Amino acid sequence: MTEILVTGGLGYIGSHCCVALMEAGYTPVVVDNLSNSSPTTLDRMQQISGVRPKFHKADVRDGGALDRIFAKHRFAAVIHFGALKAVGESVAKPLDYYDNNVGGTLTLIGAMLRAGLKKMIFSSSATVYGQAATVPIREDFPRSATNPYGRSKLIAEDILEDLSLADGGWRIARLRYFNPVGAHESGLIGENPKGVPNNLLPFICDVAAAHRDHLAIFGGDYSTPDGTGIRDYIHVMDLVEGHLAALRFLNERPGLLTVNLGTGKGISVLEMVRTFERVTGCDIPYRVTGRRPGDVGECWADPTLAHHILGWRAHRTLDDICLDAWRWRSLESTSFL
Ligand code: NAD
Ligand code: UDP
């Protein structure tokens, strides 16, 4: 029984990661403060895996609580998802973001040191590339931040780098996610944004479910083939499988690993809309409006390094992404909540 501490393990990506960990024979132990999740996700994870993950309701900023949790388990590694992630909110409440995302990471590292554990996988983001000058984006591109959320990820990345330079015993993976989308194929867990969704695919699902009458496409005048923005949408199950590959890598080698987790394929907003319509049979009425402030035209990964070093690559298709997102959305609105 190899126990892995998963902070934020009831959230969107963390819950999928726990399912993948259980399938691979690990025992995930979730620490989550429920600020953006619900304990009912534990029931759904149990339905999928047949096992209920262990859960501690705690905040990663609470060092005492972490010490008590570390005393109860023998963790082989920590996967640190627990953070705030809304860009707009981070502009309005920057201190909350530095406190949770930077302070939480520091407190967690302190507890790991007290427990003698030096293996961590950290959720970073393509946002650390700021407005990249060219695509595809490689790991050695310059980093910058355009908002406090992005800066909190930059700072946490730097802390982890300094730590690995100071103590060669640390094994750290900084995984830079592009656009995680979709849901577990069971339709039992997925992304559940509160209020009006900011992200494209949850918004498309809202339109398909007739909760909104149309999609606003933010900009039709980018220098892309159809004029709409291009992103690298990665199925959440492919993404979490990248974490398992990183875990195997860290078991073999100490040091600092920094890799992109993306597909290497750019998809436009219109391609996403058309694919969703084709595979689900739903109509998605849309209107092209002005650009969203802060948006870039194109952002997609060069995932070569992850394939080379980890032997990992995303293999699920855009059809899978749309079908799985829609299955989750349809089941969730009829059977649950
Ligand atoms: P999420 O909000 O669904 O999950 C985060 C979980 O962490 C939630 O369950 C929340 O309750 C918990 N949490 C937040 N602050 C905490 C704290 N102080 N202590 C304990 N638990 C806490 O978000 P997600 O989409 O699953 O993102 C997971 C990680 O991936 C985050 O670090 C996020 O910044 C990063 N990331 C996400 C995306 C994306 O598009 N979803 C892209 C790049 C990076
Ligand atoms: N987008 C859109 N309408 C929406 C939400 C998003 O046209 O209601 C576009 C957005 O401009 C971008 C792409 O869809 O080109 C992905 O946006 P998302 O917010 O999902 O990801 P991010 O921009 O953070 O990479």
Coordinates of N, CA and C in Angstrom, one line a residue, residues 44-258:
R44 N -18.7 9.5 -5.5 CA -18.6 9.2 -6.9 C -17.2 8.5 -7.2
M45 N -16.2 8.9 -6.5 CA -14.9 8.2 -6.7 C -15.0 6.8 -6.3
Q46 N -15.7 6.5 -5.2 CA -15.9 5.2 -4.7 C -16.7 4.4 -5.7
Q47 N -17.8 5.0 -6.3 CA -18.6 4.3 -7.4 C -17.7 3.9 -8.5
I48 N -16.7 4.7 -8.9 CA -15.9 4.4 -10.0 C -14.8 3.3 -9.7
S49 N -14.2 3.5 -8.5 CA -13.0 2.7 -8.2 C -13.4 1.5 -7.3
G50 N -14.5 1.5 -6.6 CA -14.8 0.5 -5.7 C -14.2 0.7 -4.3
V51 N -13.4 1.7 -4.2 CA -12.7 2.0 -2.9 C -12.9 3.5 -2.6
R52 N -13.1 3.8 -1.3 CA -13.3 5.2 -0.9 C -12.0 5.8 -0.5
P53 N -11.6 6.8 -1.2 CA -10.3 7.4 -0.8 C -10.4 8.0 0.6
K54 N -9.2 7.9 1.4 CA -9.2 8.5 2.7 C -9.2 10.0 2.5
F55 N -9.9 10.6 3.5 CA -10.1 12.1 3.3 C -9.9 12.8 4.7
H56 N -9.1 13.9 4.7 CA -8.9 14.7 5.8 C -9.4 16.1 5.4
K57 N -10.4 16.7 6.1 CA -10.8 18.1 5.8 C -9.7 19.0 6.5
A58 N -8.9 19.6 5.7 CA -7.9 20.5 6.3 C -7.4 21.4 5.2
D59 N -6.7 22.5 5.7 CA -6.2 23.5 4.9 C -4.7 23.4 4.8
V60 N -4.2 23.5 3.6 CA -2.7 23.3 3.4 C -1.9 24.5 4.1
R61 N -2.7 25.5 4.5 CA -2.0 26.6 5.2 C -1.9 26.3 6.7
D62 N -2.5 25.2 7.2 CA -2.5 24.9 8.6 C -1.4 23.8 8.9
G63 N -0.2 24.3 9.3 CA 0.9 23.4 9.5 C 0.6 22.4 10.6
G64 N -0.1 22.8 11.6 CA -0.4 21.8 12.7 C -1.2 20.7 12.2
A65 N -2.3 21.0 11.4 CA -3.1 20.0 10.9 C -2.3 19.0 10.0
L66 N -1.5 19.6 9.2 CA -0.6 18.8 8.3 C 0.3 17.9 9.1
D67 N 0.9 18.4 10.1 CA 1.7 17.5 11.0 C 0.9 16.3 11.5
R68 N -0.3 16.6 12.0 CA -1.1 15.5 12.5 C -1.4 14.4 11.4
I69 N -1.7 14.9 10.2 CA -2.0 14.0 9.1 C -0.7 13.2 8.7
F70 N 0.4 13.9 8.6 CA 1.6 13.2 8.3 C 2.0 12.1 9.4
A71 N 1.6 12.4 10.6 CA 1.9 11.4 11.7 C 1.0 10.1 11.5
K72 N -0.1 10.3 10.9 CA -1.1 9.1 10.7 C -0.7 8.2 9.5
H73 N 0.1 8.8 8.6 CA 0.3 8.0 7.4 C 1.8 7.9 7.1
R74 N 2.2 7.1 6.1 CA 3.5 7.0 5.6 C 3.5 7.3 4.1
F75 N 3.5 8.6 3.8 CA 3.4 9.0 2.4 C 4.7 8.8 1.6
A76 N 4.5 8.3 0.4 CA 5.6 8.1 -0.5 C 5.9 9.4 -1.3
A77 N 4.8 10.2 -1.5 CA 5.0 11.5 -2.3 C 3.7 12.4 -2.0
V78 N 3.9 13.6 -2.4 CA 2.8 14.6 -2.3 C 2.4 15.1 -3.7
I79 N 1.2 15.1 -4.1 CA 0.7 15.8 -5.3 C -0.1 17.0 -4.9
H80 N 0.4 18.1 -5.2 CA -0.1 19.4 -4.7 C -1.0 20.1 -5.7
F81 N -2.3 19.8 -5.6 CA -3.3 20.5 -6.5 C -3.9 21.7 -5.7
G82 N -4.0 21.7 -4.4 CA -4.8 22.6 -3.6 C -4.4 24.0 -3.8
A83 N -5.2 24.8 -4.5 CA -4.9 26.2 -4.8 C -6.2 26.9 -5.3
L84 N -6.1 28.2 -5.3 CA -7.2 29.0 -6.0 C -6.8 29.2 -7.4
K85 N -7.8 29.3 -8.3 CA -7.4 29.3 -9.7 C -8.1 30.3 -10.6
A86 N -8.9 31.2 -10.1 CA -9.7 32.1 -10.9 C -8.9 33.4 -11.2
V87 N -8.6 33.6 -12.4 CA -7.7 34.7 -12.8 C -8.4 36.0 -12.4
G88 N -9.7 36.2 -12.8 CA -10.4 37.5 -12.5 C -10.4 37.7 -11.0
E89 N -10.7 36.7 -10.2 CA -10.8 36.8 -8.7 C -9.4 37.2 -8.2
S90 N -8.4 36.7 -8.8 CA -7.0 37.0 -8.3 C -6.7 38.4 -8.4
V91 N -7.2 39.1 -9.5 CA -7.0 40.5 -9.6 C -7.7 41.3 -8.5
A92 N -8.9 40.9 -8.2 CA -9.6 41.6 -7.1 C -9.1 41.2 -5.7
K93 N -8.6 40.0 -5.5 CA -8.2 39.6 -4.2 C -6.8 39.0 -4.2
P94 N -5.8 39.8 -4.6 CA -4.5 39.2 -4.8 C -3.9 38.5 -3.5
L95 N -4.2 39.1 -2.3 CA -3.6 38.5 -1.1 C -4.1 37.1 -0.9
D96 N -5.4 36.8 -1.2 CA -6.0 35.5 -1.0 C -5.2 34.5 -1.9
Y97 N -4.8 34.9 -3.1 CA -4.0 34.1 -4.0 C -2.6 33.8 -3.5
Y98 N -1.9 34.9 -3.0 CA -0.6 34.7 -2.5 C -0.6 33.8 -1.2
D99 N -1.7 34.0 -0.4 CA -1.8 33.3 0.9 C -2.0 31.8 0.6
N100 N -3.0 31.5 -0.3 CA -3.3 30.1 -0.6 C -2.2 29.4 -1.4
N101 N -1.8 30.1 -2.5 CA -1.0 29.4 -3.5 C 0.5 29.4 -3.2
V102 N 0.9 30.5 -2.6 CA 2.3 30.6 -2.2 C 2.5 30.2 -0.7
G103 N 1.7 30.8 0.2 CA 1.7 30.4 1.6 C 1.4 29.0 1.8
G104 N 0.4 28.5 1.1 CA 0.0 27.1 1.3 C 1.1 26.1 0.8
T105 N 1.8 26.5 -0.3 CA 2.9 25.6 -0.8 C 4.1 25.7 0.3
L106 N 4.4 26.8 0.8 CA 5.5 26.9 1.8 C 5.1 26.1 3.1
T107 N 3.9 26.2 3.5 CA 3.5 25.5 4.7 C 3.6 24.0 4.5
L108 N 3.1 23.6 3.3 CA 3.2 22.2 3.0 C 4.6 21.7 2.9
I109 N 5.5 22.5 2.3 CA 6.9 22.1 2.2 C 7.5 21.9 3.7
G110 N 7.1 22.9 4.5 CA 7.6 22.8 5.9 C 7.2 21.5 6.6
A111 N 5.9 21.1 6.4 CA 5.4 19.9 7.0 C 6.1 18.7 6.4
M112 N 6.3 18.7 5.1 CA 7.0 17.6 4.4 C 8.5 17.5 5.0
L113 N 9.1 18.6 5.2 CA 10.5 18.5 5.8 C 10.5 17.9 7.2
R114 N 9.5 18.4 8.0 CA 9.4 17.8 9.4 C 9.1 16.3 9.3
A115 N 8.4 15.9 8.3 CA 8.1 14.4 8.2 C 9.2 13.7 7.4
G116 N 10.2 14.4 6.9 CA 11.3 13.7 6.2 C 10.9 13.2 4.8
L117 N 9.9 13.9 4.2 CA 9.5 13.5 2.9 C 9.9 14.6 1.8
K118 N 10.6 14.2 0.8 CA 11.1 15.2 -0.2 C 10.7 14.9 -1.6
K119 N 9.5 14.5 -1.8 CA 9.0 14.2 -3.2 C 7.7 14.9 -3.4
M120 N 7.7 15.8 -4.4 CA 6.4 16.5 -4.7 C 6.2 16.7 -6.1
I121 N 4.9 16.6 -6.5 CA 4.5 17.0 -7.9 C 3.6 18.2 -7.7
F122 N 4.0 19.3 -8.4 CA 3.3 20.6 -8.3 C 2.5 20.9 -9.5
S123 N 1.3 21.4 -9.3 CA 0.4 21.9 -10.4 C 0.8 23.2 -10.8
S124 N 1.5 23.3 -12.0 CA 1.8 24.7 -12.5 C 0.9 24.8 -13.7
S125 N 1.2 25.9 -14.5 CA 0.2 26.2 -15.5 C 0.9 26.9 -16.7
A126 N 0.4 26.8 -17.9 CA 0.9 27.5 -19.1 C 0.8 29.0 -18.9
T127 N 0.1 29.4 -17.9 CA 0.0 30.9 -17.6 C 1.4 31.4 -17.2
V128 N 2.3 30.6 -16.8 CA 3.7 31.1 -16.4 C 4.4 31.5 -17.7
Y129 N 3.9 31.2 -18.9 CA 4.6 31.7 -20.1 C 4.1 33.1 -20.5
G130 N 3.1 33.6 -19.8 CA 2.6 35.0 -20.1 C 2.2 35.0 -21.5
Q131 N 2.6 36.1 -22.2 CA 2.2 36.2 -23.7 C 3.4 35.7 -24.5
A132 N 3.4 34.4 -24.7 CA 4.6 33.8 -25.4 C 4.7 34.4 -26.8
A133 N 5.9 34.7 -27.3 CA 6.1 35.4 -28.6 C 5.8 34.4 -29.8
T134 N 6.0 33.1 -29.6 CA 5.7 32.2 -30.6 C 5.1 30.9 -30.1
V135 N 4.5 30.1 -31.0 CA 4.0 28.8 -30.6 C 4.6 27.8 -31.6
P136 N 4.8 26.5 -31.2 CA 4.4 25.9 -29.9 C 5.4 26.4 -28.8
I137 N 4.9 26.3 -27.5 CA 5.7 26.8 -26.4 C 6.5 25.7 -25.8
R138 N 7.8 26.0 -25.6 CA 8.7 25.0 -25.0 C 9.0 25.4 -23.6
E139 N 9.5 24.5 -22.8 CA 9.7 24.7 -21.4 C 10.8 25.8 -21.1
D140 N 11.7 26.0 -22.1 CA 12.8 27.0 -21.9 C 12.4 28.4 -22.4
F141 N 11.1 28.6 -22.7 CA 10.6 29.9 -23.1 C 10.6 30.8 -21.8
P142 N 10.8 32.2 -22.0 CA 10.8 33.1 -20.9 C 9.4 33.0 -20.1
R143 N 9.5 33.2 -18.8 CA 8.3 33.2 -18.0 C 7.9 34.6 -17.6
S144 N 6.6 34.9 -17.5 CA 6.2 36.1 -16.9 C 4.7 36.0 -16.5
A145 N 4.3 37.0 -15.7 CA 2.9 36.9 -15.2 C 2.1 38.1 -15.6
T146 N 0.8 37.9 -15.9 CA 0.0 39.0 -16.3 C -1.1 39.3 -15.2
N147 N -1.1 38.4 -14.2 CA -2.1 38.6 -13.1 C -1.6 37.9 -11.8
P148 N -2.2 38.2 -10.7 CA -1.7 37.6 -9.4 C -1.8 36.1 -9.4
Y149 N -2.8 35.5 -10.0 CA -2.8 34.0 -10.1 C -1.6 33.5 -10.8
G150 N -1.3 34.0 -11.9 CA -0.1 33.6 -12.7 C 1.2 33.9 -11.8
R151 N 1.2 35.0 -11.2 CA 2.4 35.3 -10.4 C 2.6 34.4 -9.2
S152 N 1.4 33.9 -8.6 CA 1.5 33.0 -7.5 C 2.1 31.7 -8.0
K153 N 1.8 31.3 -9.2 CA 2.4 30.0 -9.8 C 3.9 30.2 -10.1
L154 N 4.2 31.4 -10.6 CA 5.7 31.7 -10.8 C 6.5 31.7 -9.6
I155 N 5.9 32.3 -8.5 CA 6.7 32.3 -7.2 C 6.8 30.9 -6.7
A156 N 5.7 30.1 -6.7 CA 5.8 28.8 -6.2 C 6.8 28.0 -7.0
E157 N 6.8 28.1 -8.3 CA 7.8 27.4 -9.1 C 9.2 27.8 -8.7
D158 N 9.4 29.1 -8.4 CA 10.8 29.6 -8.1 C 11.2 29.0 -6.7
I159 N 10.2 29.0 -5.8 CA 10.5 28.4 -4.4 C 11.0 27.0 -4.6
L160 N 10.3 26.2 -5.4 CA 10.6 24.8 -5.6 C 12.0 24.6 -6.3
E161 N 12.3 25.5 -7.2 CA 13.6 25.5 -7.8 C 14.7 25.8 -6.8
D162 N 14.5 26.8 -6.0 CA 15.6 27.2 -5.0 C 15.8 26.0 -4.0
L163 N 14.6 25.4 -3.7 CA 14.7 24.3 -2.7 C 15.5 23.1 -3.3
S164 N 15.3 22.8 -4.6 CA 16.0 21.7 -5.2 C 17.5 22.1 -5.4
L165 N 17.8 23.4 -5.6 CA 19.2 23.8 -5.7 C 19.9 23.7 -4.3
A166 N 19.2 24.0 -3.2 CA 19.8 24.0 -1.9 C 20.0 22.6 -1.3
D167 N 19.1 21.7 -1.8 CA 19.1 20.3 -1.2 C 18.9 19.3 -2.3
G168 N 19.9 18.6 -2.7 CA 19.8 17.7 -3.8 C 19.0 16.4 -3.5
G169 N 18.5 16.3 -2.3 CA 17.7 15.2 -1.9 C 16.2 15.3 -2.4
W170 N 15.9 16.5 -2.8 CA 14.5 16.7 -3.2 C 14.2 16.2 -4.6
R171 N 13.0 15.6 -4.8 CA 12.6 15.2 -6.1 C 11.3 15.9 -6.4
I172 N 11.4 16.8 -7.3 CA 10.2 17.7 -7.6 C 9.9 17.8 -9.1
A173 N 8.6 17.7 -9.3 CA 8.1 17.8 -10.7 C 7.2 19.1 -10.8
R174 N 7.5 20.0 -11.6 CA 6.6 21.1 -11.9 C 6.0 20.9 -13.2
L175 N 4.7 20.6 -13.2 CA 4.0 20.2 -14.4 C 3.1 21.4 -14.9
R176 N 3.4 21.8 -16.1 CA 2.7 23.0 -16.6 C 1.5 22.6 -17.5
Y177 N 0.3 22.7 -16.9 CA -0.9 22.3 -17.7 C -1.3 23.3 -18.7
F178 N -1.7 22.9 -19.9 CA -2.3 23.7 -20.9 C -3.8 23.8 -20.5
N179 N -4.7 23.4 -21.4 CA -6.2 23.6 -21.0 C -6.8 22.3 -20.7
P180 N -6.9 22.0 -19.4 CA -7.5 20.7 -19.0 C -9.0 20.8 -19.2
V181 N -9.6 19.8 -19.9 CA -11.0 19.7 -20.2 C -11.5 18.3 -20.1
G182 N -12.9 18.1 -20.3 CA -13.4 16.8 -20.3 C -13.7 16.3 -18.9
A183 N -14.0 15.0 -18.9 CA -14.4 14.4 -17.6 C -14.1 12.9 -17.7
H184 N -14.2 12.2 -16.5 CA -14.0 10.8 -16.5 C -15.1 10.1 -17.3
E185 N -14.7 9.1 -18.0 CA -15.6 8.5 -19.0 C -16.9 7.9 -18.4
S186 N -16.9 7.7 -17.1 CA -18.1 7.3 -16.4 C -19.2 8.4 -16.3
G187 N -18.8 9.6 -16.5 CA -19.7 10.7 -16.3 C -20.0 11.0 -14.8
L188 N -19.3 10.4 -13.9 CA -19.6 10.5 -12.5 C -18.8 11.7 -11.8
I189 N -17.6 12.0 -12.4 CA -16.9 13.2 -11.9 C -16.5 14.1 -13.1
G190 N -16.4 15.4 -12.8 CA -16.0 16.3 -13.8 C -15.9 17.7 -13.2
E191 N -15.9 18.7 -14.1 CA -15.7 20.1 -13.6 C -17.0 20.7 -13.4
N192 N -17.1 21.4 -12.2 CA -18.4 21.9 -11.8 C -18.3 23.4 -11.4
P193 N -18.0 24.3 -12.4 CA -17.8 25.7 -12.1 C -19.1 26.3 -11.5
K194 N -18.8 27.2 -10.5 CA -20.0 27.9 -9.8 C -20.3 29.1 -10.7
G195 N -21.6 29.4 -10.9 CA -22.1 30.6 -11.6 C -21.8 30.5 -13.1
V196 N -21.5 31.6 -13.7 CA -21.3 31.7 -15.1 C -19.9 31.1 -15.4
P197 N -19.8 30.1 -16.3 CA -18.5 29.5 -16.5 C -17.6 30.5 -17.3
N198 N -16.3 30.6 -16.9 CA -15.4 31.4 -17.6 C -14.8 30.7 -18.8
N199 N -14.7 29.4 -18.7 CA -13.9 28.6 -19.7 C -14.9 28.1 -20.8
L200 N -14.2 27.9 -21.9 CA -15.0 27.6 -23.2 C -15.9 26.4 -23.1
L201 N -15.3 25.2 -22.7 CA -16.1 24.0 -22.8 C -17.3 23.9 -21.8
P202 N -17.0 24.3 -20.5 CA -18.2 24.4 -19.6 C -19.2 25.4 -20.1
F203 N -18.9 26.4 -20.8 CA -19.9 27.4 -21.3 C -20.6 26.7 -22.4
I204 N -19.9 26.0 -23.3 CA -20.6 25.3 -24.4 C -21.6 24.3 -23.8
C205 N -21.2 23.6 -22.8 CA -22.1 22.6 -22.2 C -23.4 23.3 -21.6
D206 N -23.2 24.5 -21.0 CA -24.3 25.3 -20.5 C -25.3 25.7 -21.7
V207 N -24.7 26.0 -22.8 CA -25.6 26.4 -24.0 C -26.3 25.1 -24.4
A208 N -25.6 24.0 -24.5 CA -26.2 22.7 -24.9 C -27.3 22.3 -24.0
A209 N -27.1 22.6 -22.7 CA -28.1 22.3 -21.7 C -29.3 23.3 -21.6
A210 N -29.2 24.3 -22.5 CA -30.2 25.3 -22.6 C -30.2 26.2 -21.4
H211 N -29.1 26.3 -20.7 CA -29.0 27.3 -19.6 C -28.6 28.6 -20.0
R212 N -28.0 28.7 -21.2 CA -27.7 30.0 -21.8 C -28.1 29.9 -23.3
D213 N -28.5 31.1 -23.9 CA -29.1 30.9 -25.2 C -28.0 30.9 -26.3
H214 N -26.8 31.5 -26.0 CA -25.8 31.4 -27.1 C -24.4 31.5 -26.4
L215 N -23.4 31.1 -27.2 CA -22.0 31.3 -26.8 C -21.5 32.6 -27.4
A216 N -20.8 33.4 -26.6 CA -20.1 34.6 -27.1 C -18.7 34.1 -27.5
I217 N -18.3 34.2 -28.7 CA -17.0 33.9 -29.1 C -16.1 35.2 -29.0
F218 N -15.1 35.1 -28.2 CA -14.4 36.3 -27.9 C -13.3 36.6 -29.0
G219 N -13.7 37.2 -30.0 CA -12.7 37.6 -31.0 C -12.8 36.7 -32.3
G220 N -13.0 37.3 -33.4 CA -13.0 36.6 -34.7 C -11.9 37.1 -35.6
D221 N -11.0 38.0 -35.1 CA -10.0 38.7 -35.9 C -8.6 38.4 -35.5
Y222 N -8.4 37.2 -34.8 CA -7.0 36.8 -34.5 C -6.3 36.3 -35.8
S223 N -5.0 36.4 -35.9 CA -4.4 35.9 -37.1 C -4.2 34.4 -37.0
T224 N -5.3 33.7 -37.0 CA -5.4 32.2 -37.0 C -6.3 31.9 -38.2
P225 N -6.3 30.6 -38.6 CA -7.0 30.3 -39.9 C -8.4 30.7 -39.9
D226 N -9.2 30.5 -38.8 CA -10.6 31.0 -38.9 C -10.8 32.2 -38.1
G227 N -9.8 32.9 -37.5 CA -9.9 34.1 -36.8 C -10.2 34.0 -35.3
T228 N -10.5 32.8 -34.9 CA -10.8 32.6 -33.4 C -9.6 32.1 -32.7
G229 N -9.6 32.2 -31.4 CA -8.5 31.9 -30.5 C -8.2 30.4 -30.6
I230 N -6.9 30.1 -30.5 CA -6.4 28.7 -30.5 C -5.8 28.3 -29.2
R231 N -6.2 27.2 -28.6 CA -5.7 26.6 -27.4 C -5.3 25.2 -27.5
D232 N -4.7 24.7 -26.5 CA -4.3 23.3 -26.4 C -5.1 22.6 -25.4
Y233 N -6.2 21.9 -25.8 CA -7.2 21.3 -24.9 C -6.7 19.9 -24.6
I234 N -6.5 19.6 -23.4 CA -6.0 18.2 -23.0 C -7.0 17.6 -22.1
H235 N -7.4 16.3 -22.5 CA -8.4 15.5 -21.7 C -7.8 15.4 -20.3
V236 N -8.7 15.6 -19.3 CA -8.2 15.5 -17.9 C -7.6 14.2 -17.5
M237 N -8.1 13.1 -18.1 CA -7.5 11.8 -17.8 C -6.1 11.6 -18.4
D238 N -5.9 12.2 -19.6 CA -4.5 12.2 -20.1 C -3.6 13.0 -19.2
L239 N -4.2 14.1 -18.7 CA -3.4 15.0 -17.9 C -3.0 14.3 -16.6
V240 N -3.9 13.6 -15.9 CA -3.6 13.0 -14.7 C -2.6 11.7 -14.9
E241 N -2.8 11.1 -16.1 CA -1.8 10.0 -16.4 C -0.4 10.6 -16.5
G242 N -0.3 11.8 -16.9 CA 1.1 12.5 -16.9 C 1.6 12.6 -15.5
H243 N 0.8 12.7 -14.5 CA 1.2 12.8 -13.1 C 1.8 11.4 -12.6
L244 N 1.1 10.3 -13.1 CA 1.6 9.0 -12.7 C 3.0 8.8 -13.4
A245 N 3.1 9.2 -14.6 CA 4.4 9.1 -15.3 C 5.5 9.9 -14.5
A246 N 5.1 11.1 -14.1 CA 6.1 11.9 -13.3 C 6.4 11.3 -12.0
L247 N 5.5 10.6 -11.4 CA 5.7 9.9 -10.1 C 6.7 8.8 -10.3
R248 N 6.5 8.0 -11.4 CA 7.5 6.9 -11.7 C 8.9 7.5 -11.9
F249 N 8.9 8.7 -12.7 CA 10.2 9.3 -13.0 C 10.9 9.7 -11.7
L250 N 10.2 10.4 -10.8 CA 10.8 10.8 -9.5 C 11.2 9.7 -8.6
N251 N 10.6 8.5 -8.7 CA 11.0 7.4 -8.0 C 12.4 6.9 -8.4
E252 N 12.7 7.2 -9.7 CA 14.0 6.8 -10.2 C 15.1 7.8 -10.0
R253 N 14.7 9.1 -10.1 CA 15.7 10.1 -10.1 C 15.4 11.3 -9.2
P254 N 16.4 11.8 -8.4 CA 16.2 13.0 -7.7 C 16.4 14.2 -8.6
G255 N 16.0 15.4 -8.1 CA 16.2 16.6 -8.9 C 14.9 17.3 -9.2
L256 N 15.0 18.2 -10.2 CA 13.9 19.1 -10.5 C 13.5 18.8 -12.0
L257 N 12.2 18.4 -12.2 CA 11.7 18.2 -13.5 C 10.7 19.2 -13.8
T258 N 10.8 19.8 -15.0 CA 9.8 20.8 -15.4 C 9.3 20.5 -16.8

